[in-house]
Amino acid sequence: VKVFENFLNEYPKSRHASQVSRYLVEVYMNTRNYDVALQSIEKITAPSPMIYEAKQKVLYRLGVQEYINGNMNKAIEFFNRSIALSQYNKSTYSDALYWRAEAYYNKGDYANAAKNYKSVLSLGDANSSKATYGLAYTYFQSGNMNSAETKFKRFVKQAANNEAELCSDAYNRIADCYFYKRDYAKADEYYRKAGDTHSGNADYALYRSAITQGLKKDYEGKVTTLNNLVTKYPTSNHAQQAYYEMARAYIELEQNSKAIAAFEQII
């Protein structure tokens, strides 16, 4: 690296400068020591567009490292610096925008998160699906259920085959939006869709579906759904509450011995 740095500083107009820049960029990317790479880039007095593009990528990857380590403010600083070099690589620019949105979301700054997700969507590239999902969550967390519902529906419509887990979660959130608006029939419909995906969110979907059935006074349906939950997912975090809700349904059905049996499962 030092030899390449010295060459570019001493002979910036050499006919070999472009090739040396390529070699230097390869070293930066392959070693993945991005702190050292950034220090090296800063030493080059007349960087070529190729070196600026490498700097853009290095800053983005440093931002991701800080994000993974939970340092959201530091991550945003690196993403800002990467985004400032947006003209060199549009894909890296999109990635930095997306992860800056994620960092703002993790800080609870939903306004800035939404702004960045929308910027990603305006690019119309491979990050669009994830940005739609993220934007939907910013609306959901802000209590804007109508907009959240619209974006989650758009996400499941355009989601790729490898995003089944996210689709299941999106169905649950759509159902939550309907539940919030007290449209229990629609809520139940989407909880069932989430449950049918057989993902890690299926137990939550079954539990919430049972709750909506109870609110519709379909106590027999509620018991059936809760029995399905505790049978399929006996170690679920919702299993204990499922037995409690089951007991309440049995009380409404005036089946007190079954209600007692359900309460005893909790004990």
PDB file of C-alpha atoms in Angstrom, residues 7 41 53 58-59 62 68 89 116 143 151 180 192 201-202 207 247 253:
ATOM      1  CA  PHE A   7       3.828   6.230  -6.644  1.00  0.00           C
ATOM      2  CA  ILE A  41      -6.696   7.218   0.736  1.00  0.00           C
ATOM      3  CA  GLU A  53     -15.068   5.466  -5.612  1.00  0.00           C
ATOM      4  CA  VAL A  58     -14.788   2.247   2.371  1.00  0.00           C
ATOM      5  CA  LEU A  59     -16.804   4.942   4.175  1.00  0.00           C
ATOM      6  CA  LEU A  62     -17.139   1.619   7.992  1.00  0.00           C
ATOM      7  CA  ILE A  68     -23.468  -3.608  13.625  1.00  0.00           C
ATOM      8  CA  ASN A  89     -21.006   4.609  -7.581  1.00  0.00           C
ATOM      9  CA  ASN A 116     -34.056   8.319   3.639  1.00  0.00           C
ATOM     10  CA  GLY A 143     -49.127   5.563  14.607  1.00  0.00           C
ATOM     11  CA  LYS A 151     -46.795   0.238   2.391  1.00  0.00           C
ATOM     12  CA  TYR A 180     -55.935  -0.900  15.644  1.00  0.00           C
ATOM     13  CA  ARG A 192     -54.422 -16.160   9.115  1.00  0.00           C
ATOM     14  CA  ASN A 201     -44.046 -15.417  13.225  1.00  0.00           C
ATOM     15  CA  ALA A 202     -46.802 -18.029  12.839  1.00  0.00           C
ATOM     16  CA  TYR A 207     -52.510 -15.900  18.965  1.00  0.00           C
ATOM     17  CA  ALA A 247     -59.847 -20.311  29.817  1.00  0.00           C
ATOM     18  CA  LEU A 253     -69.086 -20.780  26.728  1.00  0.00           C
TER      19      LEU A 253
END
